[in-house]
Amino acid sequence: MAKQKLTFEASMQRLDEIVKQLEKGDVPLDASLALFEEGSRLLAACNEMLDTAEQKVVQLKKGSDGAPVELPFETEEYKALADAALNTYFADTTVSYHRLLEAMHYSLTAGGKRLRPVLVLAFCAACGGDVRAALPVACAVEMVHTYSLIHDDLPCMDNDDLRRGKPTNHVVYGECTATLAGDALQAEAFHTILSTELPADVRAECARLLAEAAGENGICGGQQLDMEGEGKVLTKEELMELLSGK
């Protein structure tokens, strides 16, 4: 029976777990080598999937000759748009609670591939939409993702000190502020979507889909399974359910 190929999200999640194990420094040498080899294979697979995705996005409409129109997947352009937009959020230092905004801004601008906002913008373009009009929605998706990372790193969860090579939010700002930063990012994601100039029905549907992905059937449910699976040997089905939620 052929081995089921992991999705990009599942592969990235497993890579994150491998990095965390190796960073602890208490893994025996043989196990460390095995983890390193597994991580190398996963990284190569992820890069291959990204290369395939970046080559092109097929536009979901027909050209003048009736054939599908193929457009390049402008990954770097979309990433630059997302980075520039995200950098403008939560930058006000004049409010009395500016430390909370600073913590939110710190993690939101901590780097990464920006895969989620890039995909939002790419699919918007593929459907013939206005990429810049969709930019706030793309940023909102990244806010939810960032909130999940902040909470995932907390001492009560995975208790991680590093994220993307930088000190985690609670290490810099303390556990209480980090918790509030995650809470506020999730709330602001929906505020951002609902405050756009998109049609009301589009805003409502975007918010509904994001809430569904972030709630008990998505991020939170996946994190619960992750905590319950700590120290256990999970079946393939259990692992896939966990990773699909996260």
Short mmCIF file of N, CA and C in Angstrom, two decimals, residues 89-93 97-110 146 150 153-155 160-161 166-182 185:
data_model
loop_
_atom_site.label_atom_id
_atom_site.label_comp_id
_atom_site.label_asym_id
_atom_site.label_seq_id
_atom_site.Cartn_x
_atom_site.Cartn_y
_atom_site.Cartn_z
N TYR A 89 -0.14 47.85 10.78
CA TYR A 89 -1.09 47.55 11.84
C TYR A 89 -0.43 47.66 13.22
N PHE A 90 -1.17 48.17 14.18
CA PHE A 90 -0.80 48.18 15.60
C PHE A 90 0.53 48.90 15.84
N ALA A 91 0.73 50.01 15.14
CA ALA A 91 1.99 50.76 15.26
C ALA A 91 1.83 52.04 16.08
N ASP A 92 0.65 52.26 16.65
CA ASP A 92 0.39 53.49 17.42
C ASP A 92 1.06 53.40 18.79
N THR A 93 1.99 54.29 19.06
CA THR A 93 2.71 54.28 20.34
C THR A 93 2.19 55.34 21.30
N TYR A 97 -2.25 51.88 26.21
CA TYR A 97 -2.00 50.44 26.19
C TYR A 97 -1.03 50.07 25.06
N HIS A 98 -0.09 50.98 24.76
CA HIS A 98 0.80 50.79 23.61
C HIS A 98 1.65 49.53 23.71
N ARG A 99 1.89 49.04 24.94
CA ARG A 99 2.71 47.82 25.08
C ARG A 99 1.98 46.62 24.46
N LEU A 100 0.67 46.60 24.59
CA LEU A 100 -0.11 45.53 23.96
C LEU A 100 0.03 45.61 22.45
N LEU A 101 -0.11 46.80 21.88
CA LEU A 101 0.04 46.98 20.44
C LEU A 101 1.44 46.60 19.98
N GLU A 102 2.42 46.95 20.79
CA GLU A 102 3.81 46.61 20.46
C GLU A 102 3.99 45.10 20.39
N ALA A 103 3.37 44.39 21.34
CA ALA A 103 3.47 42.93 21.35
C ALA A 103 2.79 42.33 20.12
N MET A 104 1.62 42.88 19.77
CA MET A 104 0.91 42.40 18.58
C MET A 104 1.73 42.64 17.32
N HIS A 105 2.29 43.84 17.21
CA HIS A 105 3.10 44.21 16.04
C HIS A 105 4.36 43.35 15.96
N TYR A 106 4.95 43.07 17.10
CA TYR A 106 6.19 42.28 17.17
C TYR A 106 6.03 40.93 16.48
N SER A 107 4.97 40.21 16.84
CA SER A 107 4.79 38.88 16.26
C SER A 107 4.23 38.93 14.85
N LEU A 108 3.38 39.92 14.58
CA LEU A 108 2.78 40.02 13.25
C LEU A 108 3.82 40.33 12.18
N THR A 109 4.90 41.00 12.57
CA THR A 109 5.93 41.39 11.60
C THR A 109 7.22 40.60 11.79
N ALA A 110 7.11 39.43 12.40
CA ALA A 110 8.30 38.63 12.72
C ALA A 110 8.82 37.83 11.54
N THR A 146 -1.06 34.36 13.30
CA THR A 146 -0.10 34.87 14.28
C THR A 146 -0.61 34.69 15.70
N ILE A 150 1.35 32.68 18.79
CA ILE A 150 1.63 33.26 20.11
C ILE A 150 1.11 32.35 21.21
N ASP A 153 2.97 29.00 21.63
CA ASP A 153 4.29 29.11 22.27
C ASP A 153 4.21 29.32 23.78
N LEU A 154 3.04 29.63 24.31
CA LEU A 154 2.91 29.96 25.73
C LEU A 154 3.35 28.82 26.64
N PRO A 155 3.80 29.13 27.86
CA PRO A 155 4.22 28.08 28.80
C PRO A 155 3.16 27.03 29.06
N ASP A 160 7.61 27.35 24.25
CA ASP A 160 8.76 27.56 23.36
C ASP A 160 9.37 28.94 23.58
N ASP A 161 10.70 29.01 23.51
CA ASP A 161 11.42 30.27 23.70
C ASP A 161 11.76 30.96 22.40
N LYS A 166 13.63 34.08 16.61
CA LYS A 166 13.51 35.22 17.52
C LYS A 166 12.85 34.78 18.81
N PRO A 167 13.10 35.50 19.91
CA PRO A 167 12.41 35.18 21.16
C PRO A 167 10.90 35.23 20.98
N THR A 168 10.20 34.27 21.56
CA THR A 168 8.75 34.24 21.43
C THR A 168 8.13 35.41 22.18
N ASN A 169 6.86 35.65 21.90
CA ASN A 169 6.19 36.84 22.42
C ASN A 169 6.20 36.89 23.95
N HIS A 170 5.92 35.77 24.60
CA HIS A 170 5.86 35.80 26.06
C HIS A 170 7.24 35.97 26.69
N VAL A 171 8.29 35.59 25.98
CA VAL A 171 9.65 35.80 26.48
C VAL A 171 9.97 37.29 26.50
N VAL A 172 9.50 38.01 25.48
CA VAL A 172 9.79 39.44 25.36
C VAL A 172 8.84 40.28 26.22
N TYR A 173 7.55 39.95 26.19
CA TYR A 173 6.55 40.83 26.81
C TYR A 173 5.88 40.25 28.05
N GLY A 174 6.19 39.00 28.38
CA GLY A 174 5.55 38.38 29.53
C GLY A 174 4.32 37.59 29.11
N GLU A 175 3.97 36.61 29.92
CA GLU A 175 2.90 35.69 29.57
C GLU A 175 1.54 36.38 29.47
N CYS A 176 1.26 37.30 30.38
CA CYS A 176 -0.05 37.96 30.37
C CYS A 176 -0.24 38.82 29.12
N THR A 177 0.76 39.63 28.80
CA THR A 177 0.66 40.48 27.61
C THR A 177 0.61 39.63 26.34
N ALA A 178 1.38 38.56 26.31
CA ALA A 178 1.36 37.69 25.12
C ALA A 178 -0.02 37.07 24.93
N THR A 179 -0.64 36.65 26.02
CA THR A 179 -1.99 36.08 25.93
C THR A 179 -2.97 37.11 25.38
N LEU A 180 -2.89 38.33 25.91
CA LEU A 180 -3.76 39.40 25.43
C LEU A 180 -3.47 39.76 23.98
N ALA A 181 -2.20 39.73 23.59
CA ALA A 181 -1.84 40.03 22.20
C ALA A 181 -2.48 39.03 21.25
N GLY A 182 -2.46 37.76 21.61
CA GLY A 182 -3.12 36.75 20.79
C GLY A 182 -4.61 36.96 20.73
N LEU A 185 -5.35 39.98 18.52
CA LEU A 185 -5.12 39.72 17.10
C LEU A 185 -6.28 38.96 16.48
#
